[in-house]
Amino acid sequence: MTTPFGAPMREHFLFDTNFKNLNHGSFGTYPRAVQTALRQHQHSAEARPDLFYRITRGQGIDESRRIVANLLNIPVNECVFVKNATTGVATVLRNLVFQKGDAVVYFDTIYGAVEKNVHSIMEASPVTTRKVECALPVSHEDLVKRFRDVVSRARGEGLNVKVAVFDTIVSVPGVRFPFEALVEAIYRWIWGL
């Protein structure tokens, strides 16, 4: 039986019973089951380090990539692991080629390190940015409308909105973004629907 999200999920973590963790995104912890697997990997690495680092670790990463790729319904060769979300976003943004007139749209709730990366890319390329302003709390419908408005204004200025950066869960405060609706808006905008 699966545990529903929310307070019941707490039983799977190691939090002190008198501790209320309000920001699991930035300084969270992992579930007990992950701790058990981590300890098993640590034991394998210490018991036979050469075998672990030369063979076993790579096989485990490949198997994990296959599982995640299957879950996401993507080719395994398109599935990579990164240390954290900030590194992943930076890797993608730094591998794009921006031309004059290209724009990156992002929300003002963006994680600080990601925004600094966006500004760094602006300094090194001809890309410009457009920020979606929003004050929390805000409805999902209003967030999507604000996003569409910013994209429409940018396009009206003759900009090519090449990338949109947004969170699925904002770090501070921990707020779930309507990422499904934002992805649908992007899809409709790309295909002119």
PDB file of C-alpha atoms in Angstrom:
ATOM      1  CA  MET A   1       0.000   0.000   0.000  1.00  0.00           C
ATOM      2  CA  THR A   2       1.368   3.424  -0.924  1.00  0.00           C
ATOM      3  CA  THR A   3       1.573   6.262   1.542  1.00  0.00           C
ATOM      4  CA  PRO A   4      -0.375   9.372   0.508  1.00  0.00           C
ATOM      5  CA  PHE A   5       1.600  12.589   0.068  1.00  0.00           C
ATOM      6  CA  GLY A   6       1.546  15.057   2.922  1.00  0.00           C
ATOM      7  CA  ALA A   7       1.846  14.464   6.666  1.00  0.00           C
ATOM      8  CA  PRO A   8       1.531  10.636   6.447  1.00  0.00           C
ATOM      9  CA  MET A   9       4.733  10.572   4.341  1.00  0.00           C
ATOM     10  CA  ARG A  10       6.682  11.758   7.394  1.00  0.00           C
ATOM     11  CA  GLU A  11       6.912   8.179   8.698  1.00  0.00           C
ATOM     12  CA  HIS A  12       9.373   7.370   5.884  1.00  0.00           C
ATOM     13  CA  PHE A  13      11.869  10.042   6.977  1.00  0.00           C
ATOM     14  CA  LEU A  14      14.237  10.377   9.936  1.00  0.00           C
ATOM     15  CA  PHE A  15      12.957  13.735  11.211  1.00  0.00           C
ATOM     16  CA  ASP A  16      12.830  14.252  14.947  1.00  0.00           C
ATOM     17  CA  THR A  17       9.200  14.044  16.076  1.00  0.00           C
ATOM     18  CA  ASN A  18       9.410  17.583  17.525  1.00  0.00           C
ATOM     19  CA  PHE A  19      10.847  19.083  14.320  1.00  0.00           C
ATOM     20  CA  LYS A  20       8.673  20.678  11.636  1.00  0.00           C
ATOM     21  CA  ASN A  21      10.618  20.896   8.386  1.00  0.00           C
ATOM     22  CA  LEU A  22       9.015  23.660   6.310  1.00  0.00           C
ATOM     23  CA  ASN A  23      11.537  23.797   3.479  1.00  0.00           C
ATOM     24  CA  HIS A  24      12.280  20.270   2.356  1.00  0.00           C
ATOM     25  CA  GLY A  25      13.517  21.513  -1.037  1.00  0.00           C
ATOM     26  CA  SER A  26      16.723  23.274  -0.003  1.00  0.00           C
ATOM     27  CA  PHE A  27      17.819  21.416   3.093  1.00  0.00           C
ATOM     28  CA  GLY A  28      15.764  18.287   3.097  1.00  0.00           C
ATOM     29  CA  THR A  29      16.756  14.731   3.753  1.00  0.00           C
ATOM     30  CA  TYR A  30      16.142  11.439   2.080  1.00  0.00           C
ATOM     31  CA  PRO A  31      13.754   8.621   3.057  1.00  0.00           C
ATOM     32  CA  ARG A  32      14.871   5.712   5.249  1.00  0.00           C
ATOM     33  CA  ALA A  33      14.844   3.372   2.238  1.00  0.00           C
ATOM     34  CA  VAL A  34      17.338   5.614   0.441  1.00  0.00           C
ATOM     35  CA  GLN A  35      19.533   5.664   3.539  1.00  0.00           C
ATOM     36  CA  THR A  36      19.531   1.855   3.561  1.00  0.00           C
ATOM     37  CA  ALA A  37      20.542   1.705  -0.126  1.00  0.00           C
ATOM     38  CA  LEU A  38      23.201   4.382   0.428  1.00  0.00           C
ATOM     39  CA  ARG A  39      24.732   2.362   3.256  1.00  0.00           C
ATOM     40  CA  GLN A  40      24.764  -0.751   1.054  1.00  0.00           C
ATOM     41  CA  HIS A  41      26.622   1.157  -1.681  1.00  0.00           C
ATOM     42  CA  GLN A  42      29.080   2.527   0.866  1.00  0.00           C
ATOM     43  CA  HIS A  43      29.724  -1.002   2.127  1.00  0.00           C
ATOM     44  CA  SER A  44      30.260  -2.286  -1.447  1.00  0.00           C
ATOM     45  CA  ALA A  45      32.663   0.578  -2.179  1.00  0.00           C
ATOM     46  CA  GLU A  46      34.696  -0.137   0.964  1.00  0.00           C
ATOM     47  CA  ALA A  47      34.623  -3.943   0.649  1.00  0.00           C
ATOM     48  CA  ARG A  48      35.911  -4.052  -2.960  1.00  0.00           C
ATOM     49  CA  PRO A  49      36.845  -0.522  -4.029  1.00  0.00           C
ATOM     50  CA  ASP A  50      38.422  -1.353  -7.400  1.00  0.00           C
ATOM     51  CA  LEU A  51      35.493  -3.508  -8.492  1.00  0.00           C
ATOM     52  CA  PHE A  52      33.000  -0.916  -7.249  1.00  0.00           C
ATOM     53  CA  TYR A  53      34.591   2.125  -8.901  1.00  0.00           C
ATOM     54  CA  ARG A  54      35.601   0.410 -12.139  1.00  0.00           C
ATOM     55  CA  ILE A  55      32.533  -1.771 -12.781  1.00  0.00           C
ATOM     56  CA  THR A  56      29.729  -1.997 -10.223  1.00  0.00           C
ATOM     57  CA  ARG A  57      29.112   1.746  -9.854  1.00  0.00           C
ATOM     58  CA  GLY A  58      28.804   2.275 -13.627  1.00  0.00           C
ATOM     59  CA  GLN A  59      26.478  -0.687 -13.974  1.00  0.00           C
ATOM     60  CA  GLY A  60      24.305   0.726 -11.189  1.00  0.00           C
ATOM     61  CA  ILE A  61      24.178   4.149 -12.841  1.00  0.00           C
ATOM     62  CA  ASP A  62      23.229   2.582 -16.181  1.00  0.00           C
ATOM     63  CA  GLU A  63      20.493   0.518 -14.548  1.00  0.00           C
ATOM     64  CA  SER A  64      19.158   3.612 -12.757  1.00  0.00           C
ATOM     65  CA  ARG A  65      19.141   5.517 -16.059  1.00  0.00           C
ATOM     66  CA  ARG A  66      17.157   2.696 -17.689  1.00  0.00           C
ATOM     67  CA  ILE A  67      14.586   2.770 -14.879  1.00  0.00           C
ATOM     68  CA  VAL A  68      14.212   6.569 -14.976  1.00  0.00           C
ATOM     69  CA  ALA A  69      14.092   6.646 -18.788  1.00  0.00           C
ATOM     70  CA  ASN A  70      11.341   4.041 -18.733  1.00  0.00           C
ATOM     71  CA  LEU A  71       9.412   6.043 -16.132  1.00  0.00           C
ATOM     72  CA  LEU A  72       9.731   9.225 -18.229  1.00  0.00           C
ATOM     73  CA  ASN A  73       9.185   7.383 -21.526  1.00  0.00           C
ATOM     74  CA  ILE A  74      12.396   8.751 -23.061  1.00  0.00           C
ATOM     75  CA  PRO A  75      15.417   7.079 -24.675  1.00  0.00           C
ATOM     76  CA  VAL A  76      18.072   5.995 -22.151  1.00  0.00           C
ATOM     77  CA  ASN A  77      20.742   7.991 -23.992  1.00  0.00           C
ATOM     78  CA  GLU A  78      18.750  11.175 -23.241  1.00  0.00           C
ATOM     79  CA  CYS A  79      18.666  10.482 -19.510  1.00  0.00           C
ATOM     80  CA  VAL A  80      21.545  11.827 -17.450  1.00  0.00           C
ATOM     81  CA  PHE A  81      22.044  12.433 -13.762  1.00  0.00           C
ATOM     82  CA  VAL A  82      23.377  15.665 -12.319  1.00  0.00           C
ATOM     83  CA  LYS A  83      24.387  16.633  -8.791  1.00  0.00           C
ATOM     84  CA  ASN A  84      21.405  18.939  -8.352  1.00  0.00           C
ATOM     85  CA  ALA A  85      18.773  20.866 -10.297  1.00  0.00           C
ATOM     86  CA  THR A  86      20.912  24.015 -10.485  1.00  0.00           C
ATOM     87  CA  THR A  87      23.721  22.100 -12.186  1.00  0.00           C
ATOM     88  CA  GLY A  88      21.240  20.505 -14.577  1.00  0.00           C
ATOM     89  CA  VAL A  89      19.690  23.824 -15.604  1.00  0.00           C
ATOM     90  CA  ALA A  90      23.145  25.386 -15.989  1.00  0.00           C
ATOM     91  CA  THR A  91      24.291  22.502 -18.197  1.00  0.00           C
ATOM     92  CA  VAL A  92      21.289  22.854 -20.501  1.00  0.00           C
ATOM     93  CA  LEU A  93      21.455  26.664 -20.717  1.00  0.00           C
ATOM     94  CA  ARG A  94      25.202  26.731 -21.333  1.00  0.00           C
ATOM     95  CA  ASN A  95      24.871  24.262 -24.194  1.00  0.00           C
ATOM     96  CA  LEU A  96      22.331  26.314 -26.114  1.00  0.00           C
ATOM     97  CA  VAL A  97      23.452  28.651 -28.876  1.00  0.00           C
ATOM     98  CA  PHE A  98      21.736  32.013 -28.556  1.00  0.00           C
ATOM     99  CA  GLN A  99      21.355  34.438 -31.438  1.00  0.00           C
ATOM    100  CA  LYS A 100      20.529  38.132 -31.388  1.00  0.00           C
ATOM    101  CA  GLY A 101      16.793  38.408 -30.705  1.00  0.00           C
ATOM    102  CA  ASP A 102      16.583  35.219 -28.605  1.00  0.00           C
ATOM    103  CA  ALA A 103      15.047  35.492 -25.157  1.00  0.00           C
ATOM    104  CA  VAL A 104      14.833  33.465 -21.968  1.00  0.00           C
ATOM    105  CA  VAL A 105      11.620  33.799 -19.947  1.00  0.00           C
ATOM    106  CA  TYR A 106      11.710  33.025 -16.252  1.00  0.00           C
ATOM    107  CA  PHE A 107       9.682  33.667 -13.102  1.00  0.00           C
ATOM    108  CA  ASP A 108      10.798  35.973 -10.309  1.00  0.00           C
ATOM    109  CA  THR A 109      10.492  32.973  -7.977  1.00  0.00           C
ATOM    110  CA  ILE A 110      13.515  31.378  -9.678  1.00  0.00           C
ATOM    111  CA  TYR A 111      16.183  29.872  -7.441  1.00  0.00           C
ATOM    112  CA  GLY A 112      18.914  32.480  -6.879  1.00  0.00           C
ATOM    113  CA  ALA A 113      21.788  30.445  -8.337  1.00  0.00           C
ATOM    114  CA  VAL A 114      19.771  29.704 -11.475  1.00  0.00           C
ATOM    115  CA  GLU A 115      18.981  33.403 -11.960  1.00  0.00           C
ATOM    116  CA  LYS A 116      22.679  34.234 -11.581  1.00  0.00           C
ATOM    117  CA  ASN A 117      23.427  31.671 -14.273  1.00  0.00           C
ATOM    118  CA  VAL A 118      20.839  33.248 -16.580  1.00  0.00           C
ATOM    119  CA  HIS A 119      22.449  36.679 -16.031  1.00  0.00           C
ATOM    120  CA  SER A 120      25.893  35.201 -16.690  1.00  0.00           C
ATOM    121  CA  ILE A 121      24.674  33.781 -20.001  1.00  0.00           C
ATOM    122  CA  MET A 122      23.293  37.242 -20.898  1.00  0.00           C
ATOM    123  CA  GLU A 123      26.766  38.700 -20.345  1.00  0.00           C
ATOM    124  CA  ALA A 124      28.391  36.112 -22.620  1.00  0.00           C
ATOM    125  CA  SER A 125      25.827  35.950 -25.443  1.00  0.00           C
ATOM    126  CA  PRO A 126      23.317  38.160 -27.269  1.00  0.00           C
ATOM    127  CA  VAL A 127      20.340  36.671 -25.411  1.00  0.00           C
ATOM    128  CA  THR A 128      17.932  38.856 -23.479  1.00  0.00           C
ATOM    129  CA  THR A 129      15.515  37.933 -20.689  1.00  0.00           C
ATOM    130  CA  ARG A 130      11.952  38.586 -19.698  1.00  0.00           C
ATOM    131  CA  LYS A 131      10.854  37.984 -16.128  1.00  0.00           C
ATOM    132  CA  VAL A 132       7.363  36.926 -15.101  1.00  0.00           C
ATOM    133  CA  GLU A 133       6.542  38.933 -11.969  1.00  0.00           C
ATOM    134  CA  CYS A 134       4.288  37.355  -9.372  1.00  0.00           C
ATOM    135  CA  ALA A 135       3.679  37.813  -5.669  1.00  0.00           C
ATOM    136  CA  LEU A 136       2.814  34.675  -3.744  1.00  0.00           C
ATOM    137  CA  PRO A 137       0.232  33.519  -2.943  1.00  0.00           C
ATOM    138  CA  VAL A 138      -1.213  33.504  -6.448  1.00  0.00           C
ATOM    139  CA  SER A 139      -3.573  31.156  -8.248  1.00  0.00           C
ATOM    140  CA  HIS A 140      -2.257  28.690 -10.795  1.00  0.00           C
ATOM    141  CA  GLU A 141      -4.508  30.260 -13.423  1.00  0.00           C
ATOM    142  CA  ASP A 142      -2.999  33.697 -12.754  1.00  0.00           C
ATOM    143  CA  LEU A 143       0.557  32.318 -12.972  1.00  0.00           C
ATOM    144  CA  VAL A 144      -0.140  30.741 -16.360  1.00  0.00           C
ATOM    145  CA  LYS A 145      -1.834  33.943 -17.575  1.00  0.00           C
ATOM    146  CA  ARG A 146       1.145  36.043 -16.475  1.00  0.00           C
ATOM    147  CA  PHE A 147       3.476  33.646 -18.288  1.00  0.00           C
ATOM    148  CA  ARG A 148       1.415  33.810 -21.487  1.00  0.00           C
ATOM    149  CA  ASP A 149       1.293  37.611 -21.259  1.00  0.00           C
ATOM    150  CA  VAL A 150       5.088  37.893 -20.922  1.00  0.00           C
ATOM    151  CA  VAL A 151       5.649  35.516 -23.854  1.00  0.00           C
ATOM    152  CA  SER A 152       3.109  37.438 -25.979  1.00  0.00           C
ATOM    153  CA  ARG A 153       4.745  40.792 -25.161  1.00  0.00           C
ATOM    154  CA  ALA A 154       8.211  39.387 -25.943  1.00  0.00           C
ATOM    155  CA  ARG A 155       7.001  38.040 -29.266  1.00  0.00           C
ATOM    156  CA  GLY A 156       5.329  41.387 -29.942  1.00  0.00           C
ATOM    157  CA  GLU A 157       8.761  42.998 -29.471  1.00  0.00           C
ATOM    158  CA  GLY A 158      10.080  40.684 -32.173  1.00  0.00           C
ATOM    159  CA  LEU A 159      11.905  38.397 -29.729  1.00  0.00           C
ATOM    160  CA  ASN A 160      12.244  34.660 -30.218  1.00  0.00           C
ATOM    161  CA  VAL A 161      11.452  33.115 -26.828  1.00  0.00           C
ATOM    162  CA  LYS A 162      13.890  30.227 -27.019  1.00  0.00           C
ATOM    163  CA  VAL A 163      13.711  28.968 -23.426  1.00  0.00           C
ATOM    164  CA  ALA A 164      11.352  29.169 -20.474  1.00  0.00           C
ATOM    165  CA  VAL A 165      12.742  28.376 -17.028  1.00  0.00           C
ATOM    166  CA  PHE A 166      10.369  27.564 -14.179  1.00  0.00           C
ATOM    167  CA  ASP A 167      10.262  25.384 -11.103  1.00  0.00           C
ATOM    168  CA  THR A 168       7.975  22.487 -10.422  1.00  0.00           C
ATOM    169  CA  ILE A 169       8.308  23.357  -6.737  1.00  0.00           C
ATOM    170  CA  VAL A 170       9.561  26.791  -5.711  1.00  0.00           C
ATOM    171  CA  SER A 171      12.278  26.567  -3.082  1.00  0.00           C
ATOM    172  CA  VAL A 172      11.335  29.497  -0.845  1.00  0.00           C
ATOM    173  CA  PRO A 173       8.565  29.216   0.067  1.00  0.00           C
ATOM    174  CA  GLY A 174       7.865  25.596  -0.835  1.00  0.00           C
ATOM    175  CA  VAL A 175       5.077  26.151  -3.387  1.00  0.00           C
ATOM    176  CA  ARG A 176       4.016  23.782  -6.143  1.00  0.00           C
ATOM    177  CA  PHE A 177       3.988  25.469  -9.545  1.00  0.00           C
ATOM    178  CA  PRO A 178       1.418  24.535 -12.215  1.00  0.00           C
ATOM    179  CA  PHE A 179       4.161  23.092 -14.396  1.00  0.00           C
ATOM    180  CA  GLU A 180       1.768  20.896 -16.377  1.00  0.00           C
ATOM    181  CA  ALA A 181      -0.242  23.938 -17.491  1.00  0.00           C
ATOM    182  CA  LEU A 182       2.962  25.885 -18.230  1.00  0.00           C
ATOM    183  CA  VAL A 183       4.292  23.034 -20.388  1.00  0.00           C
ATOM    184  CA  GLU A 184       0.950  22.903 -22.210  1.00  0.00           C
ATOM    185  CA  ALA A 185       1.114  26.682 -22.775  1.00  0.00           C
ATOM    186  CA  ILE A 186       4.622  26.270 -24.220  1.00  0.00           C
ATOM    187  CA  TYR A 187       3.447  23.427 -26.437  1.00  0.00           C
ATOM    188  CA  ARG A 188       0.549  25.528 -27.743  1.00  0.00           C
ATOM    189  CA  TRP A 189       2.833  28.518 -28.275  1.00  0.00           C
ATOM    190  CA  ILE A 190       5.408  26.440 -30.218  1.00  0.00           C
ATOM    191  CA  TRP A 191       2.804  24.797 -32.446  1.00  0.00           C
ATOM    192  CA  GLY A 192       0.592  27.878 -32.747  1.00  0.00           C
ATOM    193  CA  LEU A 193      -2.440  26.181 -31.219  1.00  0.00           C
TER     194      LEU A 193
END
